[in-house]
């Protein structure tokens, strides 16, 4: 049985906080965004709700990126990932840079240069997602970085890769929401604009709930190791 060192417990604790912060805060984002599409509310209230959702969203956005280095640290502590100190440093540098690009694109999306950061961040999300799925599959056949007999870990890594793709789907699905509210501010309410806002939200529902399901599944697999 693996020795539960203080270092391992530290990274495990942060990993648990990451899951709680991710799903808990994201549910607040979902509920605020859902209420913002209620056309019976005053426009100022709807904008306030949308603005609140976008600011709260910075928390799950951070937790989502933190899952990568925290997962690597736990896997290393458990002896299931052979990684050098230099490779570990690269994981942390990449994760911090990925987070910074994501936050820059989210906070300053209303500016042209902010949108460029956001679009570049989308390519990174896709690359991380596909890369982790490939790493999990390769490891299962004995050619990847993770221990092939730790099947629960391979599922965890692969599903986290898939989560990146569902998160990317959420980002792309929500993209028309900003311009639609911009039209609402200038033109006022109309069936066309309200319909666009509702369609945008409804399209995002599937990847949102898929992400919640996958995050909970990853946490369950990591806890029970039943696979």
XYZ file of C-alpha atoms in Angstrom:
227
model
C 0.000 0.000 0.000
C 1.287 3.445 -0.898
C 2.543 5.519 2.023
C 0.377 8.595 2.621
C 3.119 11.196 2.923
C 2.480 14.803 3.924
C 3.364 15.881 0.394
C 0.833 13.480 -1.109
C -1.885 14.637 1.296
C -1.130 18.275 0.424
C -1.619 17.707 -3.308
C -4.678 15.538 -2.676
C -6.230 18.311 -0.572
C -5.649 20.867 -3.333
C -7.089 18.392 -5.835
C -10.290 18.107 -3.777
C -10.565 21.903 -3.495
C -10.133 22.110 -7.250
C -13.122 19.822 -7.870
C -15.323 21.679 -5.372
C -14.385 25.100 -6.755
C -14.886 23.930 -10.319
C -18.371 22.425 -10.107
C -19.694 24.664 -7.322
C -18.755 27.934 -8.968
C -19.779 26.746 -12.425
C -23.289 25.957 -11.192
C -23.538 29.621 -10.118
C -22.439 30.645 -13.610
C -25.075 28.409 -15.177
C -27.912 29.682 -12.972
C -26.952 33.361 -13.435
C -26.704 32.963 -17.202
C -30.021 31.112 -17.295
C -31.763 33.929 -15.415
C -30.219 36.547 -17.714
C -32.224 35.226 -20.677
C -35.518 35.976 -18.892
C -37.000 38.712 -21.074
C -39.493 39.694 -18.356
C -36.633 41.200 -16.330
C -35.421 44.790 -16.832
C -32.492 45.094 -19.215
C -30.151 46.432 -16.496
C -30.917 43.415 -14.316
C -30.221 41.011 -17.164
C -26.898 42.698 -17.904
C -25.967 42.575 -14.226
C -26.724 38.832 -14.116
C -24.693 38.201 -17.259
C -21.791 40.284 -15.963
C -21.930 38.393 -12.649
C -21.875 35.051 -14.502
C -18.826 36.101 -16.510
C -16.940 37.154 -13.378
C -17.815 34.025 -11.390
C -16.784 31.964 -14.417
C -13.172 32.973 -13.805
C -13.152 30.585 -10.803
C -14.044 27.349 -12.659
C -11.853 28.529 -15.534
C -8.949 28.590 -13.065
C -9.830 25.262 -11.431
C -10.165 23.596 -14.827
C -6.579 24.583 -15.743
C -5.286 23.693 -12.255
C -6.516 20.124 -12.725
C -3.614 19.420 -15.091
C -0.605 20.167 -12.836
C -2.380 18.934 -9.693
C -3.193 15.641 -11.383
C 0.408 15.306 -12.530
C 1.675 15.956 -8.995
C -0.630 13.315 -7.515
C 0.268 10.753 -10.187
C 3.958 11.371 -9.554
C 3.560 11.061 -5.781
C 1.762 7.743 -6.290
C 4.562 6.439 -8.497
C 2.242 6.060 -11.490
C 3.918 8.697 -13.645
C 7.649 8.703 -14.305
C 8.541 12.331 -14.963
C 11.776 14.261 -14.526
C 12.053 17.513 -12.607
C 12.546 19.363 -15.890
C 9.431 17.806 -17.407
C 7.503 18.620 -14.240
C 8.650 22.245 -14.438
C 7.448 22.344 -18.062
C 3.989 21.095 -16.997
C 3.722 23.891 -14.428
C 5.014 26.573 -16.809
C 2.626 25.434 -19.540
C -0.322 25.286 -17.127
C 0.333 28.790 -15.778
C 0.753 30.174 -19.314
C -2.422 28.365 -20.436
C -4.312 29.856 -17.495
C -2.953 33.367 -18.163
C -3.929 33.213 -21.842
C -7.396 31.944 -20.925
C -7.956 34.646 -18.293
C -6.705 37.402 -20.607
C -9.089 36.285 -23.328
C -12.021 36.067 -20.887
C -11.485 39.401 -19.119
C -10.709 41.486 -22.206
C -12.872 39.676 -24.754
C -14.510 42.994 -25.650
C -11.206 44.140 -27.180
C -9.754 42.866 -30.447
C -6.471 41.751 -28.878
C -8.413 40.022 -26.084
C -10.381 38.003 -28.628
C -7.101 36.917 -30.244
C -5.937 35.568 -26.881
C -9.277 33.786 -26.468
C -9.075 32.201 -29.924
C -5.504 31.062 -29.310
C -6.665 29.670 -25.971
C -9.283 27.611 -27.802
C -6.542 25.933 -29.858
C -4.689 25.136 -26.627
C -7.831 23.615 -25.110
C -8.265 21.391 -28.153
C -4.607 20.387 -28.101
C -4.658 19.530 -24.390
C -7.869 17.540 -24.768
C -6.727 15.474 -27.741
C -3.228 15.092 -26.294
C -4.456 13.677 -22.983
C -6.863 11.267 -24.660
C -4.005 10.063 -26.863
C -1.693 9.731 -23.830
C -4.281 7.644 -21.975
C -4.807 5.306 -24.949
C -1.061 4.979 -25.590
C -0.434 4.242 -21.903
C -3.056 1.497 -21.953
C -0.948 -0.268 -24.610
C 2.283 0.319 -22.694
C 3.617 3.182 -24.820
C 2.501 6.189 -22.799
C 3.795 8.045 -19.753
C 1.358 6.471 -17.260
C 1.468 2.991 -15.724
C -0.586 0.651 -17.922
C -1.937 -1.356 -14.961
C -3.388 1.770 -13.312
C -6.505 1.599 -15.460
C -8.449 3.939 -13.168
C -5.817 6.622 -13.792
C -5.939 6.098 -17.543
C -9.703 6.588 -17.472
C -9.245 9.696 -15.355
C -6.683 11.167 -17.757
C -8.721 10.298 -20.843
C -11.939 11.713 -19.390
C -10.159 14.905 -18.345
C -9.035 15.201 -21.955
C -12.657 14.775 -23.039
C -13.721 17.408 -20.485
C -11.453 19.881 -22.234
C -13.337 19.224 -25.461
C -16.762 19.654 -23.815
C -15.525 22.881 -22.183
C -14.393 24.070 -25.602
C -17.886 23.275 -26.909
C -19.350 25.438 -24.113
C -17.065 28.347 -25.007
C -17.979 28.138 -28.694
C -21.698 27.691 -27.950
C -21.783 30.795 -25.734
C -19.825 32.943 -28.196
C -22.913 34.525 -29.865
C -24.344 35.576 -26.475
C -22.255 38.757 -26.168
C -23.142 40.160 -29.617
C -26.812 39.247 -29.040
C -26.906 41.258 -25.791
C -25.089 44.049 -27.610
C -27.924 44.153 -30.144
C -30.428 44.047 -27.286
C -28.798 47.139 -25.760
C -28.908 49.083 -29.043
C -32.101 47.864 -30.717
C -34.199 46.904 -27.698
C -36.055 43.662 -27.221
C -37.553 41.840 -30.201
C -38.623 38.252 -30.924
C -35.594 37.808 -33.190
C -33.016 38.921 -30.607
C -34.682 37.138 -27.693
C -34.916 33.990 -29.800
C -31.191 34.215 -30.597
C -30.317 34.604 -26.911
C -32.462 31.635 -25.887
C -31.136 29.432 -28.710
C -27.566 30.256 -27.725
C -28.218 29.261 -24.129
C -30.116 26.103 -25.069
C -27.321 24.939 -27.389
C -24.832 25.334 -24.534
C -26.890 23.207 -22.132
C -25.771 19.845 -23.576
C -21.998 20.426 -23.238
C -22.543 22.103 -19.844
C -24.319 19.114 -18.304
C -21.976 16.727 -20.110
C -19.059 18.510 -18.430
C -20.675 18.262 -14.988
C -21.300 14.547 -15.516
C -17.721 13.933 -16.660
C -16.172 15.922 -13.779
C -18.247 13.981 -11.233
C -17.342 10.723 -12.994
C -13.624 11.544 -12.849
C -13.895 12.339 -9.134
C -15.754 9.060 -8.521
C -13.211 7.008 -10.467
C -10.283 8.674 -8.691
C -11.884 8.035 -5.293
C -13.089 4.454 -5.743
C -10.555 3.200 -8.326
C -13.162 0.600 -9.251
C -12.072 0.337 -12.903
